Amino acid sequence: MAIHFSAAYSHKLSVLRRNADRTRRSNVIKETKVVIIGGGIVGCSVAYHLAKLGWKDVVLLEQNQLAGGTTWHAAGLVGRLRTTNSMTKINKYSVELYAGLERETGHSVGWKQVGSLIVARSQDRMTQLRRTAAMSEWFGVEVQLIGPEAAKEKWPLLRIDDVLGAAWLPHDGKVVPKEVAVALAKGAQAHGATVAENVRVLEVLHRDGRAVGVRVHLSEPVAADVRRLSSLRDAELSVRKEDQSRVTSAAAVDIEAEYVVLAGGMWTRELGLRCGVTIPLHPVEHHYVITEPIEGAFDDLPVGRDPDLCIYFRGEANAVMLGAFQASSKPWMVERVPGDFSFQLLDPDWEKFSEPLKNGKWRIPALETCGFAKFVNGPESFTPDNNFIMGEAPELRNLFVAAGFNSVGIASAGGAGKYLAEWIIEGQPTLDLWSVDIRRFGPWANNRNFLRERVTEVLGLHYQMAWPNREFETGRGLRRTPLHDRLAAQSACFGVKNGWERPNWFARSNTRHPPGDRDHGVAFAESPLMEYSFGRQNWFANHAAEHRAAREKVALFDQSGFSKFILKGSDAVGLLQRLCGNNADVAVGKAVYTGLFNERGGFESDLTLIRLAPDEFQIITGTAQAVHDADWIRRNTAPHEHAELVDVTGSFGVLGVMGPNSRALLSRLTEADLSNAAFPFGTAQQIGIGQATVRAVRVTYVGELGWELHVPMDQLALVYDRLMDAGLDLGITNAGHYAINSLRLEKGYRAWGAELSPDDTPLEAGLAFAIDWRKTFIGRDILLKQKAAGVRRRLAIFVLEDPEPVLWGGELIYRDGTPVGYTTSGSYGHTIGGAIAMGYVNHSAELTQEFILSGRYEINVSGRRCSARIHLQAPYDLARQRILS
Ligand SMILES: Cc1cc2nc3c(=O)[nH]c(=O)nc-3n(C[C@H](O)[C@H](O)[C@H](O)COP(=O)(O)OP(=O)(O)OC[C@H]3O[C@@H](n4cnc5c(N)ncnc54)[C@H](O)[C@@H]3O)c2cc1C
């Protein structure tokens, strides 16, 4: 390794700087601002960026040697394109950083811009490449679609007789991962950080819900170093004699720190468990081989990927590296990741590699006859959703995490380090990082049996088709409502969100579906199994029937996964006034829709409040947002404020009773007066439904007359049965979340995580109506500035002219032939009769309504540009006006 602790005396001066009052504590040898645990590429990147941004009092601790964990054996592929804007920004930044690191640090990282090539052998894969190429245009990543012959020119050893085409990314490349880590560490040191090897962190120290440092174990050579240094430089270090003896005898010492960063790769889950922090990741065996020299192979061959065959390949000197992302992989079944697993590999597993090897020989026939010089079987940490984990732990203030990199840690580390450093310094993310935010997981996700099952599927996802609505097949059934078996018996096809099993749609055997075997000429799916496609999927007709039931009769939605809280205390209303854009100080019984904003004016959440009492509110927010929203509210509650937040998600189910017949249906089961006068929109009441008592809330996310019933979980089945029985002649229909999605899009209702993110403001999202400018709230100042200056991006709704295609979200939008943004979510609007999506229109100057509406719009549907009508108001309202007039 290039950096040895024993050589870094100058840095140890700061390591041993005296703590003013340490004599009162045992074994405290250091006080620093930030301690980073883990000297892999990620920890080194965090240290580098913190120091570069001016935080020099940073100590990075590595239990063995730098890069000795997973980093050293990585294949070094660095691609720039990811599926979201933020992730692409992260990877693009990594490439730029690595390309200049040698110049900056004097340490070569082996960066080679060899380009990358993705070949397709199926029409579906070609469609995916076309979708990718279109989006990359917007993300600023050059992607060329080329034919098989051109692909062979780039990679002459390829077999192309079954290749339909390829994507060529000229700016991708490769590095030597270990050297990147070392260069970043050197860069960090040059900017003032301290890097220490052979120091194992035993645990994170915490007090009053805050990380305050780490307890470390100094290996004997390091302890000896410390002893020598202490005696040599006693005066300078002002280490008193009694402290020296402590250091001498101590195997474990404490380092106090304001911030602690866990970047311990596959060891990080364990470190988290020891301080009560949820970091769901698990090591998985990941394989590649390197051949003996092959004629025609050379180091500058592009990085090749054949996702249909689950393989990647590149030149390695005059040989070939062949790696695998098999559909089903093997967790490393280790009880505890051993601390001394440095520069080590697992045993070669030729049996597991036989399929990729066969596929590799097919794609690169020269592999048929070559020998193999090396088998790399390295463990790498994978997360439940194939996105890495970063950010401040909700359980402990000032404890940050950057781990679980799912085999893209080399490509992501540069950007991840930069954005984590900014997050630490600014106190909040400087970019929408929700897809990797640690707060997307609750404790349910950290169960080891669940992780071991789920990660078998995750590794392969990199190369599986990126089907719209693809659902995980493993690790299912973790969170179920009491209705689960009833809905399953009625042919619900379930999807999963935040662990909750939710009905997405119902198969034809659902007894509550309207009669007939076709809808709009399309056959119903008879069984609740997804058949994926980029076009209409097999549930199209089922979805149409559920959608129409909500518009024309009455539909019943199980929305129990909604996150729910009670906020209670004498300061609850004051706190909400400070957090919410809308006025929360409303009469008891009123429901309020509001956004919560960050200092940049972006949406941290959008949610509904119900005032239950002068000092008590119910908060209802998205299924995915439970941990995130609770964290946001708690971290913004001042210590002196009297407002207690309790998560009651598991205690109440939610039944959406939506449609023109909803009032008639509910009136059969309740004595309450449901008229507009007695139960107006935006209010809530406790009412009886049969023998149960529920909180009925007159709101809608689908744009129809309806009530959301908040039912104690133990009475959910009772209420469901009563509604179903009573609604038979009113046309009651089970309906799923796909119907909610199309209904809300027709009505122009936004969704957090799609249209609304920490980067989107209410003025851009067209939600300024839900803001009360007369009061102060977080984000108000910046929003007022934006209001005065005008916006440069604006959310709009698009409906395709051609009724045939479908939209899924993630499609490029053109205005007068020029890309202006992409769709944030999409579906098929069965009332308006065409595919519908939302998306932001971006402009270099102020965006006026006239500019927006005067354009000619198209949406790229799998490579084909389809004309679209743009709307700033709900297309459903227009359709309804047309019907009524
Ligand atoms: C075979 C294979 C090929 C790969 N190829 C690629 C590729 O081509 N491109 C790509 O982008 N990614 C690739 N990856 C993934 C990539 O290697 C990882 O995502 C990345 O190295 C993770 O870096 P890290 O810093 O998070 O973890 P690590 O490199 O494992 O670093 C974590 C460090 O923390 C230290 N540590 C842990 N606990 C403690 C403690 N208690 N005290 C002190 N130190 C501690 C460990 O010793 C370790 O050095 C590949 C992975 C494998 C297995």
PDB file of C-alpha atoms in Angstrom, residues 402-601:
ATOM      1  CA  ALA A 402     -22.152   5.418   2.630  1.00  0.00           C
ATOM      2  CA  ALA A 403     -22.302   1.684   1.970  1.00  0.00           C
ATOM      3  CA  GLY A 404     -23.958  -1.144   0.066  1.00  0.00           C
ATOM      4  CA  PHE A 405     -22.738  -0.288  -3.398  1.00  0.00           C
ATOM      5  CA  ASN A 406     -24.202  -3.256  -5.291  1.00  0.00           C
ATOM      6  CA  SER A 407     -21.186  -3.751  -7.542  1.00  0.00           C
ATOM      7  CA  VAL A 408     -21.180  -0.198  -8.846  1.00  0.00           C
ATOM      8  CA  GLY A 409     -19.113   1.271  -6.030  1.00  0.00           C
ATOM      9  CA  ILE A 410     -16.154   2.135  -8.194  1.00  0.00           C
ATOM     10  CA  ALA A 411     -18.279   3.987 -10.717  1.00  0.00           C
ATOM     11  CA  SER A 412     -20.280   5.706  -7.963  1.00  0.00           C
ATOM     12  CA  ALA A 413     -17.658   6.438  -5.295  1.00  0.00           C
ATOM     13  CA  GLY A 414     -16.440   9.759  -6.705  1.00  0.00           C
ATOM     14  CA  GLY A 415     -19.895  11.304  -6.806  1.00  0.00           C
ATOM     15  CA  ALA A 416     -21.166   9.550  -3.692  1.00  0.00           C
ATOM     16  CA  GLY A 417     -18.194  10.929  -1.722  1.00  0.00           C
ATOM     17  CA  LYS A 418     -18.796  14.431  -3.026  1.00  0.00           C
ATOM     18  CA  TYR A 419     -22.516  14.488  -2.294  1.00  0.00           C
ATOM     19  CA  LEU A 420     -22.134  12.861   1.116  1.00  0.00           C
ATOM     20  CA  ALA A 421     -19.490  15.433   2.052  1.00  0.00           C
ATOM     21  CA  GLU A 422     -21.833  18.214   0.956  1.00  0.00           C
ATOM     22  CA  TRP A 423     -24.677  16.600   2.908  1.00  0.00           C
ATOM     23  CA  ILE A 424     -22.538  16.546   6.066  1.00  0.00           C
ATOM     24  CA  ILE A 425     -21.372  20.118   5.660  1.00  0.00           C
ATOM     25  CA  GLU A 426     -24.703  21.613   4.588  1.00  0.00           C
ATOM     26  CA  GLY A 427     -26.782  19.509   6.962  1.00  0.00           C
ATOM     27  CA  GLN A 428     -29.016  18.326   4.108  1.00  0.00           C
ATOM     28  CA  PRO A 429     -28.535  16.798   0.674  1.00  0.00           C
ATOM     29  CA  THR A 430     -27.662  19.249  -2.069  1.00  0.00           C
ATOM     30  CA  LEU A 431     -29.336  17.062  -4.681  1.00  0.00           C
ATOM     31  CA  ASP A 432     -32.354  14.758  -4.763  1.00  0.00           C
ATOM     32  CA  LEU A 433     -30.810  11.612  -3.297  1.00  0.00           C
ATOM     33  CA  TRP A 434     -34.044   9.889  -2.285  1.00  0.00           C
ATOM     34  CA  SER A 435     -33.314   6.767  -4.324  1.00  0.00           C
ATOM     35  CA  VAL A 436     -30.225   6.113  -2.165  1.00  0.00           C
ATOM     36  CA  ASP A 437     -31.403   7.781   1.047  1.00  0.00           C
ATOM     37  CA  ILE A 438     -30.936   5.606   4.137  1.00  0.00           C
ATOM     38  CA  ARG A 439     -34.413   6.679   5.285  1.00  0.00           C
ATOM     39  CA  ARG A 440     -36.113   4.613   2.586  1.00  0.00           C
ATOM     40  CA  PHE A 441     -35.691   1.499   4.742  1.00  0.00           C
ATOM     41  CA  GLY A 442     -37.384   0.657   8.002  1.00  0.00           C
ATOM     42  CA  PRO A 443     -36.154  -1.967  10.468  1.00  0.00           C
ATOM     43  CA  TRP A 444     -38.216  -4.598   8.625  1.00  0.00           C
ATOM     44  CA  ALA A 445     -35.593  -4.511   5.851  1.00  0.00           C
ATOM     45  CA  ASN A 446     -32.688  -5.406   8.106  1.00  0.00           C
ATOM     46  CA  ASN A 447     -33.712  -8.964   8.910  1.00  0.00           C
ATOM     47  CA  ARG A 448     -30.883 -11.250   7.849  1.00  0.00           C
ATOM     48  CA  ASN A 449     -33.092 -14.029   6.510  1.00  0.00           C
ATOM     49  CA  PHE A 450     -34.926 -11.508   4.375  1.00  0.00           C
ATOM     50  CA  LEU A 451     -31.658 -10.011   3.135  1.00  0.00           C
ATOM     51  CA  ARG A 452     -30.220 -13.394   2.267  1.00  0.00           C
ATOM     52  CA  GLU A 453     -33.263 -14.205   0.206  1.00  0.00           C
ATOM     53  CA  ARG A 454     -33.590 -10.830  -1.494  1.00  0.00           C
ATOM     54  CA  VAL A 455     -29.946 -10.383  -2.496  1.00  0.00           C
ATOM     55  CA  THR A 456     -30.034 -13.564  -4.589  1.00  0.00           C
ATOM     56  CA  GLU A 457     -32.211 -11.552  -6.985  1.00  0.00           C
ATOM     57  CA  VAL A 458     -30.566  -8.164  -6.660  1.00  0.00           C
ATOM     58  CA  LEU A 459     -27.137  -8.762  -8.202  1.00  0.00           C
ATOM     59  CA  GLY A 460     -28.690  -9.916 -11.463  1.00  0.00           C
ATOM     60  CA  LEU A 461     -30.940  -6.867 -11.710  1.00  0.00           C
ATOM     61  CA  HIS A 462     -28.162  -4.845 -13.291  1.00  0.00           C
ATOM     62  CA  TYR A 463     -28.667  -6.875 -16.443  1.00  0.00           C
ATOM     63  CA  GLN A 464     -32.285  -8.007 -16.228  1.00  0.00           C
ATOM     64  CA  MET A 465     -34.736  -6.176 -18.457  1.00  0.00           C
ATOM     65  CA  ALA A 466     -35.735  -2.884 -16.858  1.00  0.00           C
ATOM     66  CA  TRP A 467     -39.421  -3.664 -17.283  1.00  0.00           C
ATOM     67  CA  PRO A 468     -41.895  -1.014 -16.283  1.00  0.00           C
ATOM     68  CA  ASN A 469     -43.505  -2.020 -12.973  1.00  0.00           C
ATOM     69  CA  ARG A 470     -41.079  -4.858 -12.415  1.00  0.00           C
ATOM     70  CA  GLU A 471     -41.701  -6.313  -8.955  1.00  0.00           C
ATOM     71  CA  PHE A 472     -39.292  -8.226  -6.745  1.00  0.00           C
ATOM     72  CA  GLU A 473     -39.937 -11.954  -6.650  1.00  0.00           C
ATOM     73  CA  THR A 474     -37.951 -12.765  -3.529  1.00  0.00           C
ATOM     74  CA  GLY A 475     -38.360 -11.653   0.059  1.00  0.00           C
ATOM     75  CA  ARG A 476     -42.078 -11.071  -0.344  1.00  0.00           C
ATOM     76  CA  GLY A 477     -44.947 -11.129   2.119  1.00  0.00           C
ATOM     77  CA  LEU A 478     -43.197  -9.297   4.923  1.00  0.00           C
ATOM     78  CA  ARG A 479     -45.896  -6.718   5.667  1.00  0.00           C
ATOM     79  CA  ARG A 480     -49.497  -7.721   5.036  1.00  0.00           C
ATOM     80  CA  THR A 481     -52.771  -6.186   6.038  1.00  0.00           C
ATOM     81  CA  PRO A 482     -55.568  -8.335   7.511  1.00  0.00           C
ATOM     82  CA  LEU A 483     -57.179  -8.153   4.060  1.00  0.00           C
ATOM     83  CA  HIS A 484     -54.319  -9.870   2.324  1.00  0.00           C
ATOM     84  CA  ASP A 485     -55.833 -13.342   2.132  1.00  0.00           C
ATOM     85  CA  ARG A 486     -59.244 -11.983   1.145  1.00  0.00           C
ATOM     86  CA  LEU A 487     -57.743  -9.949  -1.674  1.00  0.00           C
ATOM     87  CA  ALA A 488     -55.530 -12.843  -2.763  1.00  0.00           C
ATOM     88  CA  ALA A 489     -58.623 -15.055  -2.901  1.00  0.00           C
ATOM     89  CA  GLN A 490     -60.119 -12.472  -5.239  1.00  0.00           C
ATOM     90  CA  SER A 491     -57.109 -12.687  -7.550  1.00  0.00           C
ATOM     91  CA  ALA A 492     -55.190  -9.620  -6.467  1.00  0.00           C
ATOM     92  CA  CYS A 493     -51.837  -9.203  -8.165  1.00  0.00           C
ATOM     93  CA  PHE A 494     -49.681  -7.743  -5.416  1.00  0.00           C
ATOM     94  CA  GLY A 495     -46.780  -5.370  -5.640  1.00  0.00           C
ATOM     95  CA  VAL A 496     -44.539  -4.330  -2.796  1.00  0.00           C
ATOM     96  CA  LYS A 497     -43.744  -0.890  -1.420  1.00  0.00           C
ATOM     97  CA  ASN A 498     -41.711  -0.302   1.709  1.00  0.00           C
ATOM     98  CA  GLY A 499     -42.296  -3.964   2.495  1.00  0.00           C
ATOM     99  CA  TRP A 500     -46.103  -3.664   2.289  1.00  0.00           C
ATOM    100  CA  GLU A 501     -47.904  -6.038  -0.026  1.00  0.00           C
ATOM    101  CA  ARG A 502     -50.371  -3.899  -1.982  1.00  0.00           C
ATOM    102  CA  PRO A 503     -52.854  -4.980  -4.646  1.00  0.00           C
ATOM    103  CA  ASN A 504     -51.814  -3.497  -7.988  1.00  0.00           C
ATOM    104  CA  TRP A 505     -54.672  -4.976 -10.013  1.00  0.00           C
ATOM    105  CA  PHE A 506     -57.140  -7.844  -9.895  1.00  0.00           C
ATOM    106  CA  ALA A 507     -57.354 -10.721 -12.337  1.00  0.00           C
ATOM    107  CA  ARG A 508     -60.561 -11.612 -14.152  1.00  0.00           C
ATOM    108  CA  SER A 509     -61.418 -14.341 -11.687  1.00  0.00           C
ATOM    109  CA  ASN A 510     -62.073 -11.504  -9.231  1.00  0.00           C
ATOM    110  CA  THR A 511     -65.769 -12.040  -8.618  1.00  0.00           C
ATOM    111  CA  ARG A 512     -66.315  -8.288  -8.291  1.00  0.00           C
ATOM    112  CA  HIS A 513     -65.222  -7.436 -11.790  1.00  0.00           C
ATOM    113  CA  PRO A 514     -67.978  -6.338 -14.118  1.00  0.00           C
ATOM    114  CA  PRO A 515     -69.277  -9.017 -16.504  1.00  0.00           C
ATOM    115  CA  GLY A 516     -67.796  -9.619 -19.962  1.00  0.00           C
ATOM    116  CA  ASP A 517     -64.451 -11.041 -20.968  1.00  0.00           C
ATOM    117  CA  ARG A 518     -63.043  -8.025 -22.776  1.00  0.00           C
ATOM    118  CA  ASP A 519     -62.649  -4.330 -22.141  1.00  0.00           C
ATOM    119  CA  HIS A 520     -62.156  -2.002 -25.111  1.00  0.00           C
ATOM    120  CA  GLY A 521     -61.675  -5.078 -27.196  1.00  0.00           C
ATOM    121  CA  VAL A 522     -58.781  -6.309 -25.047  1.00  0.00           C
ATOM    122  CA  ALA A 523     -58.988  -9.610 -23.205  1.00  0.00           C
ATOM    123  CA  PHE A 524     -58.856  -9.622 -19.403  1.00  0.00           C
ATOM    124  CA  ALA A 525     -55.960 -11.296 -17.626  1.00  0.00           C
ATOM    125  CA  GLU A 526     -57.409 -14.394 -16.045  1.00  0.00           C
ATOM    126  CA  SER A 527     -54.716 -14.989 -13.452  1.00  0.00           C
ATOM    127  CA  PRO A 528     -52.836 -12.503 -11.275  1.00  0.00           C
ATOM    128  CA  LEU A 529     -49.472 -12.946 -12.953  1.00  0.00           C
ATOM    129  CA  MET A 530     -47.559 -10.083 -14.526  1.00  0.00           C
ATOM    130  CA  GLU A 531     -46.504 -10.419 -18.150  1.00  0.00           C
ATOM    131  CA  TYR A 532     -44.015  -7.603 -18.590  1.00  0.00           C
ATOM    132  CA  SER A 533     -43.667  -5.544 -21.712  1.00  0.00           C
ATOM    133  CA  PHE A 534     -42.799  -1.984 -22.754  1.00  0.00           C
ATOM    134  CA  GLY A 535     -46.184  -1.825 -24.470  1.00  0.00           C
ATOM    135  CA  ARG A 536     -49.553  -2.665 -22.988  1.00  0.00           C
ATOM    136  CA  GLN A 537     -49.109  -5.323 -20.324  1.00  0.00           C
ATOM    137  CA  ASN A 538     -51.470  -8.236 -19.779  1.00  0.00           C
ATOM    138  CA  TRP A 539     -53.517  -6.387 -17.129  1.00  0.00           C
ATOM    139  CA  PHE A 540     -54.539  -3.537 -19.451  1.00  0.00           C
ATOM    140  CA  ALA A 541     -58.223  -4.554 -19.623  1.00  0.00           C
ATOM    141  CA  ASN A 542     -58.423  -5.328 -15.889  1.00  0.00           C
ATOM    142  CA  HIS A 543     -56.973  -1.934 -15.149  1.00  0.00           C
ATOM    143  CA  ALA A 544     -59.475  -0.273 -17.486  1.00  0.00           C
ATOM    144  CA  ALA A 545     -62.377  -1.904 -15.663  1.00  0.00           C
ATOM    145  CA  GLU A 546     -61.075  -0.857 -12.234  1.00  0.00           C
ATOM    146  CA  HIS A 547     -60.408   2.669 -13.459  1.00  0.00           C
ATOM    147  CA  ARG A 548     -63.921   2.961 -14.828  1.00  0.00           C
ATOM    148  CA  ALA A 549     -65.477   1.509 -11.699  1.00  0.00           C
ATOM    149  CA  ALA A 550     -64.029   4.418  -9.729  1.00  0.00           C
ATOM    150  CA  ARG A 551     -65.205   6.949 -12.300  1.00  0.00           C
ATOM    151  CA  GLU A 552     -68.660   5.493 -12.886  1.00  0.00           C
ATOM    152  CA  LYS A 553     -69.696   3.425  -9.838  1.00  0.00           C
ATOM    153  CA  VAL A 554     -67.659   2.742  -6.736  1.00  0.00           C
ATOM    154  CA  ALA A 555     -64.236   1.179  -6.237  1.00  0.00           C
ATOM    155  CA  LEU A 556     -62.635  -0.089  -3.057  1.00  0.00           C
ATOM    156  CA  PHE A 557     -58.910   0.448  -2.611  1.00  0.00           C
ATOM    157  CA  ASP A 558     -56.811  -1.066   0.170  1.00  0.00           C
ATOM    158  CA  GLN A 559     -54.426   1.795   0.927  1.00  0.00           C
ATOM    159  CA  SER A 560     -53.393   0.562   4.343  1.00  0.00           C
ATOM    160  CA  GLY A 561     -49.694   0.944   3.589  1.00  0.00           C
ATOM    161  CA  PHE A 562     -50.005   4.733   3.907  1.00  0.00           C
ATOM    162  CA  SER A 563     -47.657   5.988   6.600  1.00  0.00           C
ATOM    163  CA  LYS A 564     -49.593   7.421   9.534  1.00  0.00           C
ATOM    164  CA  PHE A 565     -48.556   9.400  12.572  1.00  0.00           C
ATOM    165  CA  ILE A 566     -50.089  11.121  15.524  1.00  0.00           C
ATOM    166  CA  LEU A 567     -48.444  14.402  16.524  1.00  0.00           C
ATOM    167  CA  LYS A 568     -49.543  15.556  19.925  1.00  0.00           C
ATOM    168  CA  GLY A 569     -48.513  18.272  22.321  1.00  0.00           C
ATOM    169  CA  SER A 570     -49.032  21.901  23.180  1.00  0.00           C
ATOM    170  CA  ASP A 571     -46.489  22.926  20.500  1.00  0.00           C
ATOM    171  CA  ALA A 572     -47.788  20.600  17.768  1.00  0.00           C
ATOM    172  CA  VAL A 573     -49.579  23.330  15.858  1.00  0.00           C
ATOM    173  CA  GLY A 574     -46.647  25.759  16.095  1.00  0.00           C
ATOM    174  CA  LEU A 575     -44.283  23.072  14.860  1.00  0.00           C
ATOM    175  CA  LEU A 576     -46.519  22.230  11.912  1.00  0.00           C
ATOM    176  CA  GLN A 577     -46.923  25.881  11.052  1.00  0.00           C
ATOM    177  CA  ARG A 578     -43.138  26.097  10.795  1.00  0.00           C
ATOM    178  CA  LEU A 579     -42.803  22.914   8.700  1.00  0.00           C
ATOM    179  CA  CYS A 580     -45.815  23.152   6.410  1.00  0.00           C
ATOM    180  CA  GLY A 581     -46.348  25.455   3.461  1.00  0.00           C
ATOM    181  CA  ASN A 582     -50.074  25.427   4.088  1.00  0.00           C
ATOM    182  CA  ASN A 583     -51.895  26.703   7.131  1.00  0.00           C
ATOM    183  CA  ALA A 584     -52.115  23.942   9.737  1.00  0.00           C
ATOM    184  CA  ASP A 585     -53.932  26.042  12.323  1.00  0.00           C
ATOM    185  CA  VAL A 586     -57.384  25.015  11.162  1.00  0.00           C
ATOM    186  CA  ALA A 587     -60.545  24.043  12.991  1.00  0.00           C
ATOM    187  CA  VAL A 588     -60.707  20.647  14.648  1.00  0.00           C
ATOM    188  CA  GLY A 589     -62.012  18.144  12.089  1.00  0.00           C
ATOM    189  CA  LYS A 590     -60.445  19.872   9.063  1.00  0.00           C
ATOM    190  CA  ALA A 591     -58.060  18.057   6.702  1.00  0.00           C
ATOM    191  CA  VAL A 592     -55.230  20.006   5.070  1.00  0.00           C
ATOM    192  CA  TYR A 593     -53.083  19.058   2.085  1.00  0.00           C
ATOM    193  CA  THR A 594     -49.596  20.523   2.419  1.00  0.00           C
ATOM    194  CA  GLY A 595     -45.977  20.252   1.377  1.00  0.00           C
ATOM    195  CA  LEU A 596     -42.968  20.177   3.719  1.00  0.00           C
ATOM    196  CA  PHE A 597     -40.048  22.047   2.197  1.00  0.00           C
ATOM    197  CA  ASN A 598     -36.306  22.161   2.655  1.00  0.00           C
ATOM    198  CA  GLU A 599     -34.166  25.280   2.710  1.00  0.00           C
ATOM    199  CA  ARG A 600     -33.934  25.090  -1.083  1.00  0.00           C
ATOM    200  CA  GLY A 601     -37.709  25.255  -1.307  1.00  0.00           C
TER     201      GLY A 601
END
